[in-house]
Tab-separated table of C-alpha atoms in Angstrom:
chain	number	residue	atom	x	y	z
A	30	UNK	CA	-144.017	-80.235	133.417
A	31	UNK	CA	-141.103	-81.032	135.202
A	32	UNK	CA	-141.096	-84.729	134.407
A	33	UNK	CA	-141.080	-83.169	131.109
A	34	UNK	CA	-137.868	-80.738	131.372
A	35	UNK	CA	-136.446	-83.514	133.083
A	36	UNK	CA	-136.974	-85.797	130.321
A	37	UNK	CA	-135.335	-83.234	128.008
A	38	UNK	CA	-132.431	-82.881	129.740
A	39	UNK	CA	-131.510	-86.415	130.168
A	40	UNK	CA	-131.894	-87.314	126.612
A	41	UNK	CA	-129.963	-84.640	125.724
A	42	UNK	CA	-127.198	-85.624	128.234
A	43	UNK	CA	-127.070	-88.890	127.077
A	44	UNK	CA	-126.571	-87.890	123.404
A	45	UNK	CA	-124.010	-86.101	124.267
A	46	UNK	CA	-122.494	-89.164	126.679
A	47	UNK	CA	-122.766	-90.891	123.326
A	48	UNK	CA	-121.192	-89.284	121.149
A	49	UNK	CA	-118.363	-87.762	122.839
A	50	UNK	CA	-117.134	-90.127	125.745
A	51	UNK	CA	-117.651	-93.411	124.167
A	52	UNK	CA	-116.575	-92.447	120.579
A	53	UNK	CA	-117.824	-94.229	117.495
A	54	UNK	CA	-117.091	-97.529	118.455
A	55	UNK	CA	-118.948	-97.651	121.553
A	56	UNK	CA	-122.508	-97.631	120.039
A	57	UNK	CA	-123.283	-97.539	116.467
A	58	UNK	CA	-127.253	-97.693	116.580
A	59	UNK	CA	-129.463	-94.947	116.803
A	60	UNK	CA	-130.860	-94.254	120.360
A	61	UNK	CA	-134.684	-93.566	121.430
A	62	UNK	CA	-134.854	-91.974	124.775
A	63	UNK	CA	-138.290	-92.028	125.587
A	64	UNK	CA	-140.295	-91.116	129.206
A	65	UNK	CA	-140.907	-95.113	129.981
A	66	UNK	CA	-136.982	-95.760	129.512
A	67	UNK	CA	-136.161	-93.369	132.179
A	68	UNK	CA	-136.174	-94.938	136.032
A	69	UNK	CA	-136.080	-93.346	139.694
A	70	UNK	CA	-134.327	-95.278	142.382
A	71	UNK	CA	-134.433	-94.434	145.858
A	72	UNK	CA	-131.738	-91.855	145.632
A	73	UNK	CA	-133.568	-89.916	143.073
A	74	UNK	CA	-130.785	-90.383	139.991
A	75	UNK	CA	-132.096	-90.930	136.870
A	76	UNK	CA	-131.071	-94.151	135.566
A	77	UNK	CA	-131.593	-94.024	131.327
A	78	UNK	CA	-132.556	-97.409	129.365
A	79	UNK	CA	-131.872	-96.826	125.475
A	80	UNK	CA	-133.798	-98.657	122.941
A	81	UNK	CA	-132.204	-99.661	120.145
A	82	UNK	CA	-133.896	-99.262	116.692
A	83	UNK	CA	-134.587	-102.901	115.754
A	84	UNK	CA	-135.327	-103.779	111.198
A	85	UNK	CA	-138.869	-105.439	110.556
A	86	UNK	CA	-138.976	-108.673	110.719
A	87	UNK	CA	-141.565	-110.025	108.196
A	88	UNK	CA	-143.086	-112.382	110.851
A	89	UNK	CA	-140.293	-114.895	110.098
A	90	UNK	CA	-137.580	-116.021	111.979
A	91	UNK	CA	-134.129	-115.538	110.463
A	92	UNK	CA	-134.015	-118.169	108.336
A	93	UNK	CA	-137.329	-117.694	106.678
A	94	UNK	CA	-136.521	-114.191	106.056
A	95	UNK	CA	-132.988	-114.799	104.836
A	96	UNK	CA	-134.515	-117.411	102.179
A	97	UNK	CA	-137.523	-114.708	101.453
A	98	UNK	CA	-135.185	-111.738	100.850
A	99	UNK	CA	-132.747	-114.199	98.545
A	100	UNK	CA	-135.569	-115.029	96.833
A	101	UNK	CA	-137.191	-111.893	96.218
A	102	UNK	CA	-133.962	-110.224	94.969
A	103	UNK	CA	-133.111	-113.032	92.695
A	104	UNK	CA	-136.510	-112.723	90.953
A	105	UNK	CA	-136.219	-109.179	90.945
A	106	UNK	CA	-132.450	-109.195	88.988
A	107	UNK	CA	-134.151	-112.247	86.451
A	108	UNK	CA	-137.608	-110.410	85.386
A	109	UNK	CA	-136.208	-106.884	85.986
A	110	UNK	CA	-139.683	-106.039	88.193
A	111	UNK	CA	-141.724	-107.811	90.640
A	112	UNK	CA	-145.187	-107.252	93.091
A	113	UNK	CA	-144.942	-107.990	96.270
A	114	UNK	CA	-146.005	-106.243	99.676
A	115	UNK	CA	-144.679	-102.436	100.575
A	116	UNK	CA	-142.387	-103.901	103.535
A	117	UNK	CA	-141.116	-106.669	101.641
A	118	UNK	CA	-140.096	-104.776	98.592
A	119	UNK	CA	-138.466	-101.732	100.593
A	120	UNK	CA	-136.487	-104.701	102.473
A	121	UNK	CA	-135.386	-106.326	98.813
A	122	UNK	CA	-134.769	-103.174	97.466
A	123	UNK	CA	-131.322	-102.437	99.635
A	124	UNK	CA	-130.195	-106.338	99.127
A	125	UNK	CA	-130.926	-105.849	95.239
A	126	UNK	CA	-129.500	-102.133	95.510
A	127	UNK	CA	-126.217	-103.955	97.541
A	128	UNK	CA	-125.568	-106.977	94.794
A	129	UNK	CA	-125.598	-104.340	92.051
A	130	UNK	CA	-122.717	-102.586	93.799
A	131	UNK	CA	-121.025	-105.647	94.059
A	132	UNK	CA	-121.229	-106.513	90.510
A	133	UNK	CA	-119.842	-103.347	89.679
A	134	UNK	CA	-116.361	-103.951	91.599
A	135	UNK	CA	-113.463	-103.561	90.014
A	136	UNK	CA	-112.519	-107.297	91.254
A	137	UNK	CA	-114.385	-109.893	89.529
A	138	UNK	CA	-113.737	-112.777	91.146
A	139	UNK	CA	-114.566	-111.365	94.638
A	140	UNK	CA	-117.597	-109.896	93.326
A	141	UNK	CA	-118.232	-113.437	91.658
A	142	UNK	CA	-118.042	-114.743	95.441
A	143	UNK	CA	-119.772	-112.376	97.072
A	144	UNK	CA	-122.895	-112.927	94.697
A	145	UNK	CA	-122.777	-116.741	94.654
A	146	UNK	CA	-123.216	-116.352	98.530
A	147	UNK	CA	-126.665	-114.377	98.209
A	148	UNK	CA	-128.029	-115.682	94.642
A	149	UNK	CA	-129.410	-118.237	93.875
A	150	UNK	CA	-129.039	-118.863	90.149
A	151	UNK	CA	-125.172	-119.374	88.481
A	152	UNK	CA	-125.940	-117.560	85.437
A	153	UNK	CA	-127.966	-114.780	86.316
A	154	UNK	CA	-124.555	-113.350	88.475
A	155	UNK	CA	-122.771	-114.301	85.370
A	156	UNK	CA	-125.227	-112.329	83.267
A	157	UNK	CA	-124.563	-109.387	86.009
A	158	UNK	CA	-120.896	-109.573	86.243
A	159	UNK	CA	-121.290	-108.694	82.140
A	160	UNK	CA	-123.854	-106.723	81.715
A	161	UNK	CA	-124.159	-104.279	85.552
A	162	UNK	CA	-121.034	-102.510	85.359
A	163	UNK	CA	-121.809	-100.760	81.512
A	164	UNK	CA	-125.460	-100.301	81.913
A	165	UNK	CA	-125.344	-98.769	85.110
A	166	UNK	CA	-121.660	-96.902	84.838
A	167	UNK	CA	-123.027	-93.409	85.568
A	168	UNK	CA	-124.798	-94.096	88.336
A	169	UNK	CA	-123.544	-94.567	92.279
A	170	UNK	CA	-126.402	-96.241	93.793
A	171	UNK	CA	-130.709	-96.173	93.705
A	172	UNK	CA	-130.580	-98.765	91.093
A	173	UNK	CA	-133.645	-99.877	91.704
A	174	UNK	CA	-137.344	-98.142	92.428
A	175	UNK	CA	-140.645	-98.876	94.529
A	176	UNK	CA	-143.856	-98.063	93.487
A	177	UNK	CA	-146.602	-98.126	96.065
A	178	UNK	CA	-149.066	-99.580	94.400
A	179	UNK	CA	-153.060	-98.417	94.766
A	180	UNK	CA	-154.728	-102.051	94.561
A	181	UNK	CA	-154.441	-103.741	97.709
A	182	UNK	CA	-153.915	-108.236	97.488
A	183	UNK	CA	-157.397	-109.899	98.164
A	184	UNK	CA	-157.466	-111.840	100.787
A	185	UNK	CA	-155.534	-109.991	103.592
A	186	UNK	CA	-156.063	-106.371	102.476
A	187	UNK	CA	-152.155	-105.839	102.320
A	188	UNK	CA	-150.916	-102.739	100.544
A	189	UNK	CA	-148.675	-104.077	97.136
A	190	UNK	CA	-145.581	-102.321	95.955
A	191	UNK	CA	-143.767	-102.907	92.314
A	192	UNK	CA	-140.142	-103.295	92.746
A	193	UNK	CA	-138.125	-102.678	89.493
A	194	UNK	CA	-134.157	-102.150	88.160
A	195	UNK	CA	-134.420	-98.769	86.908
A	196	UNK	CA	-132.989	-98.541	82.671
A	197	UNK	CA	-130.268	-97.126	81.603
């Protein structure tokens, strides 16, 4: 019980040591405070270790992922819907989600740059540069949609999700 209290109070000291004496720039992640992150010394003061929330990871490194998520979200903007896994399509979906705000800059030439850096194909940004800022004018973001499928793939028992560009 008082291990307990104890915990309490220290996460909710260090929220507050957070927010107001470091200011914004000091930490911008979200902070788990949880019983195993809190050490005793020898004096008896609480010493706090935060855990940083970490993205998934795919079981790739970097690179792999990088290439997967380019991939994914190019296929996705050509075919307009694709089936993959639940994790891999709610990753794809902000990237897509992200290179259909750029497309709808005001700037065409930076948004030109800024897709040719993540896409893979010349005139699919080309096609989105034309076509993204009239067909999806009234709308400020969620451009895209993930259905949790209720097959799972053979093989490996993984849950599927359909990724798709919402019409309008």
């Amino acid at each position: 019980m008082v291990m307990r209290r104890l915990w309490l109070i220290i996460t909710l000291l260090s929220q507050f040591f957070v927010e107001y004496c470091h200011g914004s720039n000091f930490i911008t992640k979200s902070l788990f405070i949880t019983p195993n992150s809190v050490k005793f010394y020898s004096d008896n003061v609480p010493k706090i270790y935060a855990l940083l929330k970490t993205r998934e990871k795919l079981g790739r490194p970097h690179s792999a992922r990088k290439a997967l998520l380019r991939a994914l979200s190019t296929q996705v903007l050509r075919h307009g819907r694709i089936i993959t896994t639940v994790s891999k399509a709610k990753m794809a979906q902000r990237k897509v989600d992200r290179m259909i705000t750029y497309a709808k800059k005001a700037d065409k030439n930076h948004a030109r740059k800024l897709l040719q850096g993540y896409l893979y194909d010349r005139e699919l940004i080309e096609n989105m540069l034309e076509q993204v800022p009239t067909r999806y004018a009234e709308r400020h973001g969620g451009y895209t949609r993930v259905k949790i499928l209720h097959t799972k793939r053979t093989g490996d028992n993984a849950r599927m999700a359909l990724l798709e560009l919402l019409e309008y």
